[in-house]
XYZ file of C-alpha atoms in Angstrom:
502
model
C 0.128 -0.167 -0.128
C 0.908 3.613 -0.472
C 3.774 3.199 -2.939
C 4.814 5.933 -4.830
C 2.383 6.784 -7.834
C -0.152 4.328 -6.411
C -3.757 5.907 -6.493
C -5.634 5.738 -3.217
C -9.363 5.517 -3.371
C -11.250 7.727 -0.565
C -13.519 4.723 0.438
C -12.225 1.142 -0.218
C -14.025 -1.444 1.601
C -11.001 -3.859 1.734
C -8.732 -0.956 2.757
C -11.275 -0.174 5.404
C -11.116 -3.589 6.617
C -7.342 -3.760 6.807
C -6.868 -0.292 8.534
C -9.944 -0.683 10.780
C -8.635 -4.082 12.323
C -5.292 -2.272 12.746
C -7.024 0.702 14.464
C -9.030 -1.306 16.953
C -5.870 -3.403 17.903
C -4.229 0.158 18.391
C -6.788 1.254 20.591
C -7.171 -1.872 22.431
C -3.537 -2.014 23.210
C -3.864 1.726 24.375
C -6.393 0.665 27.113
C -4.219 -2.352 27.896
C -1.170 -0.145 28.623
C -2.849 3.087 29.729
C -1.555 2.849 33.241
C 1.982 3.068 31.894
C 1.194 6.646 30.849
C 1.474 9.675 33.111
C -2.186 10.517 33.727
C -1.535 14.463 33.218
C 0.670 15.233 30.323
C 3.862 16.639 31.394
C 4.861 18.444 28.226
C 5.442 22.091 27.879
C 3.382 24.558 25.622
C 4.531 24.342 21.902
C 6.146 20.893 22.385
C 4.558 19.201 19.310
C 5.621 22.110 16.784
C 9.237 20.945 17.309
C 8.280 17.219 16.687
C 6.120 17.545 13.371
C 7.196 18.833 10.032
C 6.272 22.377 8.775
C 4.053 21.168 6.088
C 2.113 17.994 4.988
C 3.410 15.197 2.939
C 3.447 15.355 -0.786
C 2.932 11.631 -1.037
C 0.740 9.384 0.924
C 2.152 7.680 4.039
C 1.571 4.360 5.562
C -0.801 3.890 8.545
C 2.150 2.229 10.526
C 4.224 5.576 10.180
C 1.292 7.509 11.261
C 0.614 5.335 14.340
C 4.195 5.249 15.194
C 4.023 9.053 15.500
C 1.023 8.810 17.579
C 2.838 6.544 19.981
C 6.189 8.575 20.171
C 4.833 12.262 19.671
C 0.899 12.506 20.148
C 0.678 10.481 23.280
C 3.326 12.705 24.926
C 0.724 15.518 24.977
C -2.245 13.622 25.890
C -3.815 13.792 29.422
C -5.365 10.382 29.778
C -8.932 10.937 30.692
C -9.948 7.168 30.627
C -6.845 6.487 32.965
C -7.820 4.809 36.453
C -5.949 7.486 38.010
C -7.821 10.288 36.462
C -9.653 12.046 39.130
C -9.837 15.637 37.714
C -12.927 17.787 37.018
C -15.738 15.335 36.004
C -15.344 11.962 34.349
C -15.768 11.808 30.555
C -16.697 8.015 30.160
C -15.643 5.799 27.392
C -16.871 2.347 26.857
C -16.636 -0.616 24.473
C -20.528 0.003 23.710
C -19.881 3.792 23.076
C -16.889 3.156 21.086
C -18.747 0.916 18.951
C -21.501 3.245 18.429
C -19.180 6.064 17.740
C -17.378 3.939 15.062
C -20.685 2.949 13.466
C -22.013 6.737 13.394
C -18.597 7.709 11.722
C -18.856 4.774 9.369
C -22.521 5.756 8.181
C -21.344 9.582 8.427
C -24.884 10.993 8.101
C -25.732 14.846 8.542
C -29.122 14.391 10.104
C -30.400 17.925 10.363
C -33.911 16.822 9.241
C -36.136 13.829 9.291
C -35.836 13.366 5.562
C -32.002 13.655 5.757
C -31.881 10.448 7.663
C -35.154 9.172 9.286
C -33.384 6.501 11.336
C -31.235 9.116 12.945
C -34.218 11.133 14.044
C -36.435 8.388 15.178
C -33.845 6.594 16.862
C -32.896 9.722 18.894
C -36.526 10.315 19.770
C -36.810 6.844 21.011
C -33.643 6.617 23.162
C -34.456 9.988 24.783
C -37.847 8.574 25.911
C -36.053 5.504 27.068
C -33.466 7.399 29.334
C -36.483 9.889 30.433
C -38.229 6.714 31.652
C -35.042 5.383 33.400
C -34.752 8.582 35.219
C -38.668 8.693 35.912
C -39.188 12.270 34.345
C -42.669 13.645 34.069
C -44.556 12.520 31.084
C -44.456 15.994 29.591
C -40.744 15.544 28.972
C -41.636 12.521 26.608
C -42.168 12.711 22.856
C -45.666 11.719 23.260
C -46.524 14.657 25.085
C -45.893 18.503 24.490
C -42.088 18.213 25.004
C -39.468 15.889 24.172
C -35.733 15.111 24.204
C -32.948 16.169 21.966
C -29.233 15.444 22.096
C -27.026 18.381 22.433
C -23.277 18.548 22.131
C -22.810 19.588 25.786
C -24.710 21.041 28.712
C -23.327 24.374 27.719
C -25.413 24.182 24.401
C -28.322 22.839 26.332
C -28.575 25.916 28.797
C -28.017 28.383 25.797
C -30.993 26.985 23.678
C -33.088 26.911 26.876
C -32.186 30.551 27.472
C -32.809 31.584 23.960
C -36.372 29.751 24.142
C -37.142 31.553 27.278
C -36.041 35.016 26.037
C -38.141 34.648 22.914
C -41.142 33.328 24.695
C -41.004 36.231 27.138
C -40.394 38.857 24.342
C -43.774 37.874 22.620
C -45.365 38.444 25.965
C -43.797 41.830 27.108
C -42.373 43.094 23.775
C -39.016 43.043 21.960
C -37.834 46.215 23.481
C -37.589 44.582 26.928
C -34.506 42.799 26.466
C -32.655 45.094 28.627
C -35.072 44.324 31.506
C -34.755 40.462 31.486
C -32.890 39.014 34.569
C -31.300 35.502 34.973
C -30.828 33.892 38.279
C -28.280 31.125 39.176
C -26.209 30.302 42.389
C -22.393 31.171 42.602
C -21.727 27.339 42.316
C -23.729 27.155 38.904
C -21.470 26.344 35.964
C -19.869 29.126 33.968
C -21.574 28.160 30.914
C -24.780 29.950 32.366
C -22.843 33.102 32.055
C -21.456 32.477 28.721
C -25.020 31.727 27.646
C -26.143 34.995 29.016
C -23.493 36.818 26.880
C -24.446 35.254 23.719
C -28.094 35.657 24.244
C -27.772 39.403 24.944
C -28.771 39.430 28.491
C -27.266 42.495 30.093
C -24.259 41.907 32.331
C -25.940 44.013 35.341
C -29.000 41.686 35.007
C -27.179 38.406 35.723
C -27.752 37.617 39.347
C -25.079 35.118 40.819
C -26.676 34.351 44.101
C -24.328 33.622 47.097
C -24.439 30.307 48.761
C -22.305 29.086 51.703
C -21.482 25.909 53.892
C -24.542 26.275 56.045
C -26.676 24.872 53.106
C -23.742 22.640 51.529
C -23.524 25.426 48.866
C -27.139 24.698 47.564
C -29.002 27.933 46.451
C -31.509 28.801 49.419
C -35.023 29.606 48.369
C -35.210 32.635 50.384
C -32.253 34.049 48.788
C -33.790 33.603 45.345
C -37.232 34.770 46.421
C -35.601 38.136 47.826
C -33.675 38.735 44.664
C -36.875 38.263 42.473
C -38.786 40.509 44.637
C -36.216 43.349 44.520
C -36.067 42.947 40.609
C -39.780 42.984 40.134
C -39.933 46.067 42.417
C -37.411 47.873 40.403
C -39.287 47.220 37.120
C -37.082 44.319 35.869
C -38.360 41.034 34.329
C -37.188 37.824 35.889
C -36.636 35.307 32.959
C -34.895 32.281 33.864
C -33.492 30.470 36.771
C -30.911 27.751 36.428
C -30.539 25.311 39.286
C -28.189 22.413 39.646
C -28.044 18.733 40.722
C -24.338 18.196 41.215
C -22.424 21.357 41.088
C -19.119 21.359 39.550
C -17.224 22.497 42.662
C -18.834 20.378 45.334
C -21.637 18.441 43.893
C -24.213 20.381 45.748
C -27.660 19.937 45.050
C -30.199 22.874 44.872
C -33.764 22.260 46.305
C -35.579 21.877 43.172
C -39.031 21.784 44.428
C -39.112 24.934 46.461
C -37.082 26.916 43.858
C -39.413 25.650 41.196
C -42.401 27.031 43.022
C -40.892 30.412 43.028
C -40.010 30.262 39.464
C -43.480 29.321 38.557
C -45.252 31.747 40.572
C -43.209 34.472 38.847
C -43.347 33.194 35.238
C -39.617 32.219 35.240
C -38.360 29.690 32.728
C -37.038 26.928 35.175
C -33.839 25.037 33.851
C -32.380 22.255 35.781
C -28.768 21.249 35.000
C -27.872 17.710 36.204
C -25.038 17.312 33.785
C -22.901 15.319 36.345
C -25.272 13.795 38.842
C -28.095 13.193 36.608
C -26.583 9.749 35.706
C -26.741 8.661 39.431
C -30.596 9.406 39.395
C -31.178 6.271 37.434
C -30.442 4.480 40.843
C -33.513 4.354 43.132
C -31.535 5.443 46.198
C -30.586 8.844 44.380
C -33.794 9.464 42.340
C -35.029 11.636 45.136
C -32.370 14.347 44.170
C -34.984 14.774 41.337
C -37.967 15.591 43.350
C -39.279 18.740 42.257
C -38.473 18.166 38.547
C -42.136 18.420 37.676
C -41.718 22.192 37.926
C -39.002 22.353 35.408
C -39.417 23.749 31.830
C -36.091 22.033 30.623
C -33.702 19.543 32.133
C -30.275 18.405 31.068
C -27.719 15.603 31.826
C -24.482 14.547 30.181
C -24.453 10.952 29.089
C -20.874 11.532 28.083
C -19.908 12.336 31.697
C -20.790 9.310 33.900
C -23.064 7.135 31.700
C -20.470 5.177 29.600
C -21.352 7.198 26.504
C -18.527 8.621 24.453
C -18.139 12.419 24.202
C -20.248 14.218 22.972
C -23.886 13.332 24.107
C -25.800 15.752 26.204
C -29.447 14.919 26.611
C -31.842 17.941 27.089
C -35.610 17.661 27.681
C -38.183 20.322 27.281
C -41.607 20.621 28.715
C -42.736 22.545 25.562
C -41.028 21.757 22.213
C -43.089 24.695 20.613
C -41.140 27.267 22.586
C -37.757 25.670 21.520
C -38.614 25.318 17.729
C -40.124 28.971 17.376
C -36.878 30.251 18.679
C -34.536 28.197 16.611
C -36.090 27.116 13.386
C -35.181 28.362 9.795
C -36.748 26.822 6.827
C -35.023 27.861 3.595
C -36.292 26.651 0.316
C -33.490 24.108 -0.121
C -34.463 22.239 2.937
C -38.337 22.146 2.371
C -39.985 18.631 2.094
C -43.333 17.263 2.027
C -42.899 15.431 5.415
C -41.649 18.548 7.240
C -44.283 20.710 5.852
C -46.979 18.047 6.953
C -45.636 18.669 10.416
C -45.519 14.740 10.970
C -41.940 14.372 11.692
C -39.345 15.958 13.964
C -36.633 18.064 12.437
C -33.911 18.333 14.926
C -32.141 21.299 13.255
C -34.880 23.459 15.072
C -33.803 22.245 18.479
C -30.201 23.237 18.413
C -27.916 26.030 17.350
C -26.102 24.458 14.331
C -27.903 23.110 11.292
C -25.898 19.692 11.028
C -25.852 17.059 13.498
C -24.205 13.583 13.988
C -25.696 10.261 14.451
C -25.209 10.625 18.122
C -28.008 8.430 19.353
C -26.575 5.319 17.856
C -23.874 5.248 20.912
C -26.387 5.951 23.485
C -28.667 3.318 22.131
C -25.780 0.833 22.239
C -24.848 1.669 25.770
C -28.386 1.137 26.943
C -28.759 -2.178 25.064
C -25.196 -3.576 25.833
C -25.217 -2.544 29.506
C -28.904 -2.305 30.441
C -30.321 -0.630 33.531
C -28.886 -3.026 35.978
C -25.303 -2.891 34.552
C -25.378 1.046 34.706
C -26.658 1.166 38.164
C -23.984 -1.300 39.230
C -21.473 0.933 37.441
C -22.581 4.250 39.125
C -22.761 2.469 42.587
C -19.262 1.060 42.228
C -17.844 4.611 41.846
C -19.600 6.075 44.686
C -18.593 3.054 46.974
C -14.847 3.736 45.831
C -15.342 7.490 46.546
C -16.599 6.620 50.004
C -13.690 4.564 50.554
C -11.349 7.574 49.804
C -13.387 9.710 51.998
C -12.880 7.489 54.844
C -9.202 7.370 54.283
C -9.013 11.193 54.488
C -10.943 11.307 57.567
C -8.803 9.084 59.280
C -5.640 11.233 58.773
C -5.827 14.191 61.200
C -3.596 16.290 58.663
C -6.445 16.379 56.150
C -9.904 17.588 56.547
C -13.044 16.881 54.250
C -14.543 20.333 53.315
C -18.041 19.413 52.549
C -20.099 16.197 52.862
C -19.844 13.694 49.742
C -22.983 13.340 47.895
C -21.862 11.387 44.841
C -18.498 10.389 43.910
C -16.587 13.571 44.380
C -14.683 14.281 47.601
C -13.488 17.697 48.394
C -10.676 17.841 51.022
C -7.602 19.827 51.864
C -4.239 19.519 53.708
C -4.373 21.316 57.106
C -1.890 24.012 57.777
C 0.670 23.497 60.543
C -0.475 25.228 63.784
C -3.642 26.408 62.114
C -1.962 28.719 60.019
C -4.663 29.605 57.537
C -2.112 31.972 55.404
C -0.174 29.025 54.653
C -3.043 26.661 53.940
C -3.760 27.701 50.358
C -0.068 27.682 49.483
C 0.360 24.137 50.854
C -2.652 22.613 49.033
C -1.482 24.413 45.703
C 1.963 22.665 46.168
C 0.382 19.431 47.095
C -1.770 19.550 43.830
C 1.144 20.395 41.651
C 3.444 17.745 43.406
C 0.915 14.836 43.084
C 0.056 15.603 39.464
C 3.691 15.642 38.661
C 4.026 12.073 39.656
C 2.111 10.901 36.719
C 0.198 8.402 39.005
C -2.919 10.449 39.355
C -4.564 13.700 38.307
C -6.766 15.837 40.663
C -8.111 19.305 40.292
C -9.043 22.162 42.740
C -11.705 24.745 43.475
C -12.402 27.362 45.958
C -15.130 27.071 48.545
C -15.739 29.718 51.088
C -12.499 31.366 50.155
C -10.589 28.238 50.947
C -8.549 26.428 48.210
C -9.742 22.941 48.111
C -8.774 19.841 46.413
C -11.031 17.622 44.361
C -11.072 13.941 43.740
C -13.882 12.759 41.389
C -13.978 9.103 40.999
C -15.397 8.080 37.621
C -12.900 6.709 35.012
C -14.098 3.382 33.751
C -10.985 1.519 34.730
C -10.614 2.725 38.491
C -10.628 0.111 40.943
C -10.080 0.188 44.722
C -6.346 -0.347 44.339
C -6.148 2.844 42.338
C -7.848 4.536 45.260
C -5.380 3.107 47.716
C -2.524 4.197 45.504
C -3.889 7.627 45.060
C -4.016 8.103 48.825
C -0.532 6.827 49.341
C 0.565 9.473 46.969
C -1.180 12.071 48.590
C 0.275 11.027 51.969
C 3.727 10.861 50.692
C 3.666 14.292 49.165
C 1.885 15.793 52.116
C 4.612 14.407 54.268
C 7.255 15.874 52.106
C 5.437 19.375 52.245
C 5.165 19.349 55.962
C 8.586 18.201 56.879
C 9.805 21.787 57.364
C 6.982 22.419 59.853
C 7.328 19.066 61.729
C 7.976 21.088 65.043
C 4.797 22.708 64.742
C 2.638 20.014 63.886
C 2.149 16.498 65.412
C 1.698 14.273 62.363
C -0.755 11.339 62.786
C -0.848 8.667 59.842
C -3.662 6.374 61.275
C -5.193 6.139 57.939
C -1.983 4.995 56.185
C -2.762 2.291 53.619
């Protein structure tokens, strides 16, 4: 193959068979050896420019040469999200089922903007979003058989944006298009930053974005009385409350906002109520965690990321809306070149009108394969195992008096920090920054941080598909060893207890 002058066909079934087998073997070997890589890439900015040519090849190269460069050059700069030592941010799950679905989607390679462009892509998406809604026991109005329905967005950032656009345009019809400068959006200070970006895109005035304060007394959830006071003040000032975003499983600490109480305030004031469960929504398929969704019946839109903790390869963010008409009226376009009799008869779904871009991939394939190849019980077991491992880590932290758990563990995230010698708070942030850097530099694990109540806090989120108890034990050993090194200069000021040693 690839001899000089040989003509290559863009799509050759036998070449696909040969190359496809090699690629599957390559990926399988990657997972087999993934623990040999440093979890967090250790390269410096610009490393790859020194390793690759300045221009593309004139003649075709062999797949073997390309894969050799992946091994020797690309992998240097990869942070391995599927590594069992990956505990940063939130997980982004991969799985055999998700990989196969992604492969099939890439092979078929449709652009499913409308029903007629690929009927199977549209109809499968409708069905699997209904399946997932039933697993979560969502209200019937979120099903395709009601006034609402589900759609796969790329990310939760896109989901909150389209919800905000629908809310904005619905309110504009009610109060007039000249009222945009009066629209107010509400969220907690723990809400994902995508909410603020959505406001910037949607034209919400910066001074009308209410970021409401939370604190440790409510485990960083949004207190209903804080929202109620803010809404009342805005109405009294002649402003128009537009949208509230509540969260199940905030990024910093997995706080859970009180959905029912917040929803009643939103409903009584005509506010669009969006619930972001991007991370923790997956856990709610387990009966023991479903109560965190109590109050979802008040919501106008609801989102969870199947690509975070649901074994579905990135990207796959499920969004459900109470009233699909509001979404479609805000986002639809219908140029002549897209007209067809099925759409004009209003008998089909055209998902181009439920999202920002026109084009869309066949993402429902991978979610469908995950649901079928793992089943409800397999997925519940997977979630429970990660929560059990996080509980194990939390117990280890609590056993070592040098550390403290900052906020109660709700799902599979543990927020903790190394305590300063002699209760020196001025030194505490510096110590924990140094601890974060030192453990990540070992290559054995990767954690991230946040700030809660002004404290620099370390986050360990269990969720990688390959993580087992032995990896949790190793992570704790690495943390303890590095903590001991950092605290050595202060050993006369602090009595070190290591009853939690592994």
